[in-house]
Tab-separated table of C-alpha atoms in Angstrom:
chain	number	residue	atom	x	y	z
A	27	MET	CA	35.172	22.869	33.791
A	28	ALA	CA	36.885	20.604	31.256
A	29	LEU	CA	35.131	20.089	27.988
A	30	ASN	CA	33.303	16.752	27.871
A	31	LYS	CA	35.711	14.557	25.944
A	32	TYR	CA	33.089	12.764	23.873
A	33	MET	CA	31.260	15.945	22.954
A	34	LYS	CA	34.635	17.405	22.018
A	35	ILE	CA	35.073	14.592	19.465
A	36	ALA	CA	31.529	15.169	18.180
A	37	MET	CA	32.324	18.891	17.808
A	38	THR	CA	35.467	18.080	15.827
A	39	GLU	CA	33.372	15.906	13.512
A	40	ALA	CA	30.815	18.713	13.202
A	41	ARG	CA	33.485	21.201	12.113
A	42	LYS	CA	34.879	18.708	9.573
A	43	ALA	CA	31.354	18.290	8.138
A	44	GLY	CA	31.047	22.062	7.801
A	45	ARG	CA	34.357	22.318	5.946
A	46	ARG	CA	33.101	19.848	3.331
A	47	GLY	CA	29.839	21.755	2.839
A	48	ASP	CA	27.526	19.763	5.080
A	49	VAL	CA	25.568	21.241	7.984
A	50	PRO	CA	28.060	20.982	10.873
A	51	VAL	CA	26.601	18.353	13.168
A	52	GLY	CA	28.675	15.572	14.715
A	53	ALA	CA	27.920	12.425	16.690
A	54	VAL	CA	29.823	9.853	18.730
A	55	ILE	CA	28.755	6.481	20.117
A	56	VAL	CA	30.427	5.269	23.295
A	57	GLU	CA	30.401	1.784	24.798
A	58	VAL	CA	29.210	2.299	28.375
A	59	SER	CA	31.174	-0.571	29.956
A	60	SER	CA	34.562	0.442	28.554
A	61	GLY	CA	34.167	4.131	27.733
A	62	ARG	CA	35.494	3.306	24.290
A	63	VAL	CA	34.418	5.359	21.249
A	64	LEU	CA	32.836	2.886	18.798
A	65	ALA	CA	32.055	5.357	16.007
A	66	GLN	CA	32.288	9.060	15.254
A	67	ALA	CA	30.930	10.939	12.251
A	68	GLY	CA	29.693	14.260	10.959
A	69	ASN	CA	26.799	14.882	8.566
A	70	ARG	CA	27.434	13.540	5.079
A	71	VAL	CA	24.198	14.461	3.238
A	72	GLU	CA	26.027	16.479	0.588
A	73	ALA	CA	29.341	14.605	0.729
A	74	ASP	CA	27.695	11.218	0.074
A	75	SER	CA	24.527	12.366	-1.739
A	76	ASP	CA	22.537	10.695	1.016
A	77	PRO	CA	19.303	12.296	2.285
A	78	THR	CA	19.577	10.059	5.367
A	79	GLY	CA	23.232	10.929	5.995
A	80	HIS	CA	22.838	12.681	9.351
A	81	ALA	CA	25.674	12.079	11.828
A	82	GLU	CA	23.412	10.069	14.177
A	83	ILE	CA	22.256	7.673	11.430
A	84	LEU	CA	25.847	7.123	10.305
A	85	VAL	CA	27.188	6.227	13.754
A	86	LEU	CA	24.165	4.097	14.690
A	87	ARG	CA	24.535	2.038	11.526
A	88	GLU	CA	28.306	1.718	11.865
A	89	VAL	CA	28.168	0.486	15.457
A	90	ALA	CA	25.212	-1.854	14.887
A	91	ILE	CA	27.019	-3.543	12.021
A	92	LYS	CA	30.216	-3.707	14.118
A	93	VAL	CA	28.509	-5.400	17.078
A	94	CYS	CA	26.223	-7.493	14.836
A	95	SER	CA	23.023	-6.260	16.467
A	96	PRO	CA	20.515	-3.502	15.663
A	97	ARG	CA	20.059	-3.050	19.442
A	98	LEU	CA	22.663	-0.920	21.202
A	99	SER	CA	21.450	-0.846	24.800
A	100	GLY	CA	25.046	-0.877	26.078
A	101	CYS	CA	25.846	2.379	24.305
A	102	ASP	CA	25.403	6.125	24.729
A	103	ILE	CA	25.237	8.665	21.907
A	104	TYR	CA	26.594	12.220	21.946
A	105	VAL	CA	25.281	14.649	19.311
A	106	THR	CA	26.122	18.329	18.895
A	107	LEU	CA	22.509	19.210	17.972
A	108	GLU	CA	19.089	18.092	19.186
A	109	PRO	CA	18.121	15.219	16.847
A	110	CYS	CA	15.463	15.633	14.132
A	111	PRO	CA	12.458	13.249	13.901
A	112	MET	CA	14.351	10.835	11.618
A	113	CYS	CA	17.299	10.566	13.995
A	114	ALA	CA	15.282	10.566	17.214
A	115	GLN	CA	13.214	7.653	15.892
A	116	ALA	CA	16.379	5.820	14.809
A	117	ILE	CA	17.847	6.354	18.316
A	118	SER	CA	14.667	4.889	19.789
A	119	PHE	CA	14.806	1.866	17.449
A	120	SER	CA	18.434	1.253	18.420
A	121	ARG	CA	17.600	1.215	22.159
A	122	ILE	CA	20.576	3.448	22.988
A	123	ARG	CA	20.918	3.839	26.784
A	124	ARG	CA	21.507	7.592	26.982
A	125	LEU	CA	21.296	10.521	24.569
A	126	TYR	CA	23.493	13.553	25.229
A	127	PHE	CA	22.985	16.512	22.948
A	128	GLY	CA	24.485	19.992	22.710
A	129	ALA	CA	22.511	22.766	21.036
A	130	TYR	CA	18.728	22.930	21.036
A	131	ASP	CA	16.968	23.032	17.685
A	132	SER	CA	13.680	24.856	18.072
A	133	LYS	CA	12.865	24.388	14.382
A	134	ASN	CA	13.755	20.807	13.459
A	135	GLY	CA	14.464	19.236	16.855
A	136	ALA	CA	12.253	16.334	17.898
A	137	VAL	CA	13.334	15.730	21.496
A	138	ASP	CA	12.332	18.874	23.392
A	139	HIS	CA	10.653	20.507	20.403
A	140	GLY	CA	8.238	19.704	17.596
A	141	VAL	CA	6.939	16.155	17.574
A	142	LYS	CA	8.882	15.112	20.717
A	143	ILE	CA	9.372	11.556	19.507
A	144	PHE	CA	10.338	10.104	22.897
A	145	SER	CA	7.165	11.431	24.542
A	146	GLN	CA	4.836	9.765	22.047
A	147	LYS	CA	2.859	6.748	23.178
A	148	PHE	CA	4.041	4.681	20.173
A	149	CYS	CA	7.642	5.163	21.316
A	150	ASN	CA	8.845	1.787	22.595
A	151	HIS	CA	12.186	2.952	23.889
A	152	LYS	CA	13.000	6.302	25.446
A	153	PRO	CA	16.684	6.778	26.289
A	154	GLU	CA	17.805	8.843	29.250
A	155	ILE	CA	18.203	12.354	27.857
A	156	ILE	CA	20.778	14.952	28.819
A	157	GLY	CA	20.401	18.126	26.765
A	158	SER	CA	22.466	21.305	26.522
A	159	LEU	CA	25.844	19.591	27.119
A	160	GLU	CA	28.372	22.146	25.833
A	161	GLU	CA	25.363	23.947	24.377
A	162	LYS	CA	27.057	27.289	23.702
A	163	LYS	CA	30.071	25.785	21.917
A	164	CYS	CA	27.891	23.435	19.857
A	165	SER	CA	25.502	26.167	18.773
A	166	ASN	CA	28.413	28.470	17.895
A	167	ILE	CA	29.655	25.910	15.353
A	168	LEU	CA	26.291	26.100	13.593
A	169	LYS	CA	25.983	29.862	13.940
A	170	GLU	CA	29.401	30.477	12.400
A	171	PHE	CA	28.607	28.084	9.523
A	172	PHE	CA	25.350	29.824	8.634
A	173	ASP	CA	26.878	33.305	9.098
A	174	ARG	CA	29.621	32.397	6.606
A	175	ARG	CA	27.068	30.946	4.196
A	176	ARG	CA	24.954	34.106	4.303
A	177	GLN	CA	28.032	36.245	3.589
A	178	ALA	CA	29.110	34.068	0.643
B	20	MET	CA	-8.451	-4.191	-11.665
B	21	ALA	CA	-4.828	-5.124	-12.350
B	22	LEU	CA	-2.460	-4.980	-9.427
B	23	ASN	CA	-0.332	-1.828	-9.489
B	24	LYS	CA	2.939	-3.044	-10.968
B	25	TYR	CA	5.210	-1.056	-8.685
B	26	MET	CA	3.336	-1.994	-5.531
B	27	LYS	CA	3.515	-5.586	-6.730
B	28	ILE	CA	7.320	-5.350	-6.732
B	29	ALA	CA	7.242	-3.743	-3.271
B	30	MET	CA	5.032	-6.606	-2.044
B	31	THR	CA	7.484	-9.170	-3.424
B	32	GLU	CA	10.282	-7.415	-1.527
B	33	ALA	CA	8.113	-7.388	1.611
B	34	ARG	CA	7.578	-11.155	1.424
B	35	LYS	CA	11.302	-11.747	0.890
B	36	ALA	CA	12.023	-9.648	3.996
B	37	GLY	CA	9.566	-11.756	6.002
B	38	ARG	CA	11.218	-14.998	4.881
B	39	ARG	CA	14.568	-13.795	6.246
B	40	GLY	CA	13.049	-12.820	9.607
B	41	ASP	CA	12.510	-9.113	9.078
B	42	VAL	CA	9.146	-7.381	9.366
B	43	PRO	CA	7.708	-7.748	5.839
B	44	VAL	CA	7.716	-4.248	4.414
B	45	GLY	CA	8.921	-3.436	0.910
B	46	ALA	CA	9.623	-0.257	-1.033
B	47	VAL	CA	10.310	0.763	-4.619
B	48	ILE	CA	11.536	4.038	-6.112
B	49	VAL	CA	10.440	4.905	-9.624
B	50	GLU	CA	11.825	7.577	-11.940
B	51	VAL	CA	8.782	9.606	-12.982
B	52	SER	CA	9.998	10.551	-16.483
B	53	SER	CA	10.810	7.006	-17.602
B	54	GLY	CA	8.728	4.803	-15.297
B	55	ARG	CA	11.941	2.914	-14.559
B	56	VAL	CA	12.444	1.198	-11.186
B	57	LEU	CA	15.623	2.712	-9.701
B	58	ALA	CA	15.707	0.659	-6.493
B	59	GLN	CA	13.692	-1.962	-4.659
B	60	ALA	CA	14.248	-3.381	-1.172
B	61	GLY	CA	12.612	-4.977	1.828
B	62	ASN	CA	13.386	-4.315	5.494
B	63	ARG	CA	16.864	-5.444	6.531
B	64	VAL	CA	16.976	-4.490	10.234
B	65	GLU	CA	17.712	-8.041	11.344
B	66	ALA	CA	19.455	-9.219	8.170
B	67	ASP	CA	22.013	-6.399	8.270
B	68	SER	CA	21.958	-5.594	12.020
B	69	ASP	CA	20.891	-2.089	11.097
B	70	PRO	CA	18.368	-0.211	13.286
B	71	THR	CA	17.822	2.176	10.364
B	72	GLY	CA	17.368	-0.619	7.808
B	73	HIS	CA	13.749	0.064	6.872
B	74	ALA	CA	12.895	-0.525	3.211
B	75	GLU	CA	12.314	3.189	2.581
B	76	ILE	CA	15.701	4.242	3.986
B	77	LEU	CA	17.452	1.582	1.897
B	78	VAL	CA	15.891	2.606	-1.414
B	79	LEU	CA	16.242	6.346	-0.746
B	80	ARG	CA	19.936	5.940	-0.021
B	81	GLU	CA	20.527	3.636	-2.990
B	82	VAL	CA	18.871	5.953	-5.498
B	83	ALA	CA	20.433	9.141	-4.100
B	84	ILE	CA	23.912	7.648	-4.394
B	85	LYS	CA	23.065	6.386	-7.907
B	86	VAL	CA	21.903	9.799	-9.160
B	87	CYS	CA	24.571	11.671	-7.142
B	88	SER	CA	22.051	13.881	-5.351
B	89	PRO	CA	20.291	13.698	-1.976
B	90	ARG	CA	17.285	15.349	-3.651
B	91	LEU	CA	14.973	13.040	-5.590
B	92	SER	CA	12.229	15.357	-6.819
B	93	GLY	CA	11.933	13.394	-10.079
B	94	CYS	CA	11.020	10.212	-8.238
B	95	ASP	CA	8.028	8.526	-6.609
B	96	ILE	CA	8.197	5.990	-3.781
B	97	TYR	CA	5.900	3.004	-3.255
B	98	VAL	CA	5.828	1.405	0.212
B	99	THR	CA	3.659	-1.484	1.411
B	100	LEU	CA	3.123	0.139	4.828
B	101	GLU	CA	2.511	3.687	6.049
B	102	PRO	CA	5.993	5.035	6.868
B	103	CYS	CA	7.163	5.505	10.477
B	104	PRO	CA	8.520	8.894	11.706
B	105	MET	CA	12.098	8.008	10.707
B	106	CYS	CA	11.105	7.102	7.159
B	107	ALA	CA	8.527	9.870	6.694
B	108	GLN	CA	11.159	12.442	7.681
B	109	ALA	CA	13.704	10.833	5.327
B	110	ILE	CA	11.124	10.978	2.496
B	111	SER	CA	10.614	14.668	3.232
B	112	PHE	CA	14.375	15.328	3.238
B	113	SER	CA	14.709	13.558	-0.118
B	114	ARG	CA	12.000	15.740	-1.735
B	115	ILE	CA	10.341	12.721	-3.354
B	116	ARG	CA	7.481	13.844	-5.634
B	117	ARG	CA	4.811	11.348	-4.579
B	118	LEU	CA	4.405	8.774	-1.802
B	119	TYR	CA	2.186	5.759	-2.440
B	120	PHE	CA	1.618	3.455	0.474
B	121	GLY	CA	-0.401	0.292	1.035
B	122	ALA	CA	-1.505	-0.638	4.542
B	123	TYR	CA	-2.216	1.920	7.251
B	124	ASP	CA	-0.235	1.668	10.483
B	125	SER	CA	-2.323	3.082	13.300
B	126	LYS	CA	0.465	2.380	15.835
B	127	ASN	CA	3.749	3.431	14.240
B	128	GLY	CA	2.595	5.262	11.110
B	129	ALA	CA	3.544	8.932	10.823
B	130	VAL	CA	1.639	10.038	7.716
B	131	ASP	CA	-2.051	9.715	8.639
B	132	HIS	CA	-1.368	8.689	12.239
B	133	GLY	CA	0.753	9.675	15.211
B	134	VAL	CA	3.057	12.619	14.645
B	135	LYS	CA	1.896	13.189	11.024
B	136	ILE	CA	5.308	14.399	9.889
B	137	PHE	CA	4.106	15.976	6.637
B	138	SER	CA	1.533	18.118	8.447
B	139	GLN	CA	4.066	19.675	10.826
B	140	LYS	CA	5.074	23.258	10.283
B	141	PHE	CA	8.801	22.365	10.330
B	142	CYS	CA	8.245	20.044	7.360
B	143	ASN	CA	9.911	21.709	4.368
B	144	HIS	CA	8.724	19.239	1.773
B	145	LYS	CA	5.425	17.388	1.710
B	146	PRO	CA	5.092	14.894	-1.156
B	147	GLU	CA	1.768	14.168	-2.804
B	148	ILE	CA	0.346	11.268	-0.796
B	149	ILE	CA	-1.734	8.370	-2.054
B	150	GLY	CA	-2.579	5.937	0.729
B	151	SER	CA	-4.294	2.538	0.752
B	152	LEU	CA	-2.972	1.436	-2.646
B	153	GLU	CA	-3.463	-2.344	-2.603
B	154	GLU	CA	-4.185	-1.907	1.090
B	155	LYS	CA	-5.775	-5.312	1.712
B	156	LYS	CA	-3.006	-7.293	0.026
B	157	CYS	CA	-0.292	-5.273	1.752
B	158	SER	CA	-1.820	-5.648	5.206
B	159	ASN	CA	-2.355	-9.388	4.653
B	160	ILE	CA	1.404	-9.837	4.189
B	161	LEU	CA	1.960	-8.326	7.636
B	162	LYS	CA	-0.964	-10.154	9.224
B	163	GLU	CA	0.237	-13.538	7.990
B	164	PHE	CA	3.780	-12.823	9.220
B	165	PHE	CA	2.658	-11.900	12.735
B	166	ASP	CA	0.146	-14.784	12.866
B	167	ARG	CA	2.963	-17.234	12.027
B	168	ARG	CA	5.242	-15.627	14.584
B	169	ARG	CA	2.619	-15.925	17.327
B	170	GLN	CA	2.123	-19.607	16.515
B	171	ALA	CA	5.873	-20.340	16.549
């Protein structure tokens, strides 16, 4: 089966993040009506000295500013890793239609693990969720990054 | 007792946010060693079309870029409202020394309510927490904003 083209872009962004010393996670936002990619980014916590610089936050902010609205109900997001609580809550605030993610994160994930943001009663918007899209390839990017780091 | 000077600045930012149509929440980051205010902001979700534009995120990002590090262990943050999951997680990532907040948020708060981010086992950094600092004044700012909105 062909690699999902949006997740492929997110994976490319993840690898670029890893090469600059950030944890290799990538994200893409797609306009549902046109299939157009509106933003793509990898983590930039270290690159930009930004504790909030996760890939999801970067693409959400970029698209919202571009379309002049903090509400992105006509968009889907693709992320290589299960979002953390910060990013899951930001995805909820942005009213994204659908969340696709690759690898599961049993430690810091907040979709199927931990605080499960979208299952909380305070959560005003729960996107449709499709997990484990290209899971193996996405988790390999992270595994290789941390293996290299341990050897360094 | 005199009003805490940092929370007073945060409250001024909160009121400014309310006047421009954002939920009136304000935040201030203070350098512990000097007592200097490094950043102050109110919510800018609507003003900037930014779903992540909570006051806490804005000041964390501003200070981290200023000091060229995503880790702000020499800083304290003052917020007029108990942080939500997105902001609580961002505060944890930034390794802020101490979190002071004003009003409690029984619905969306994530410090003493809801998912209690800092009490989760995945949470790598829990700041010292001082809640209900100028609680009444901080919650009045929000109450007045929502009362006006309901009457409009």
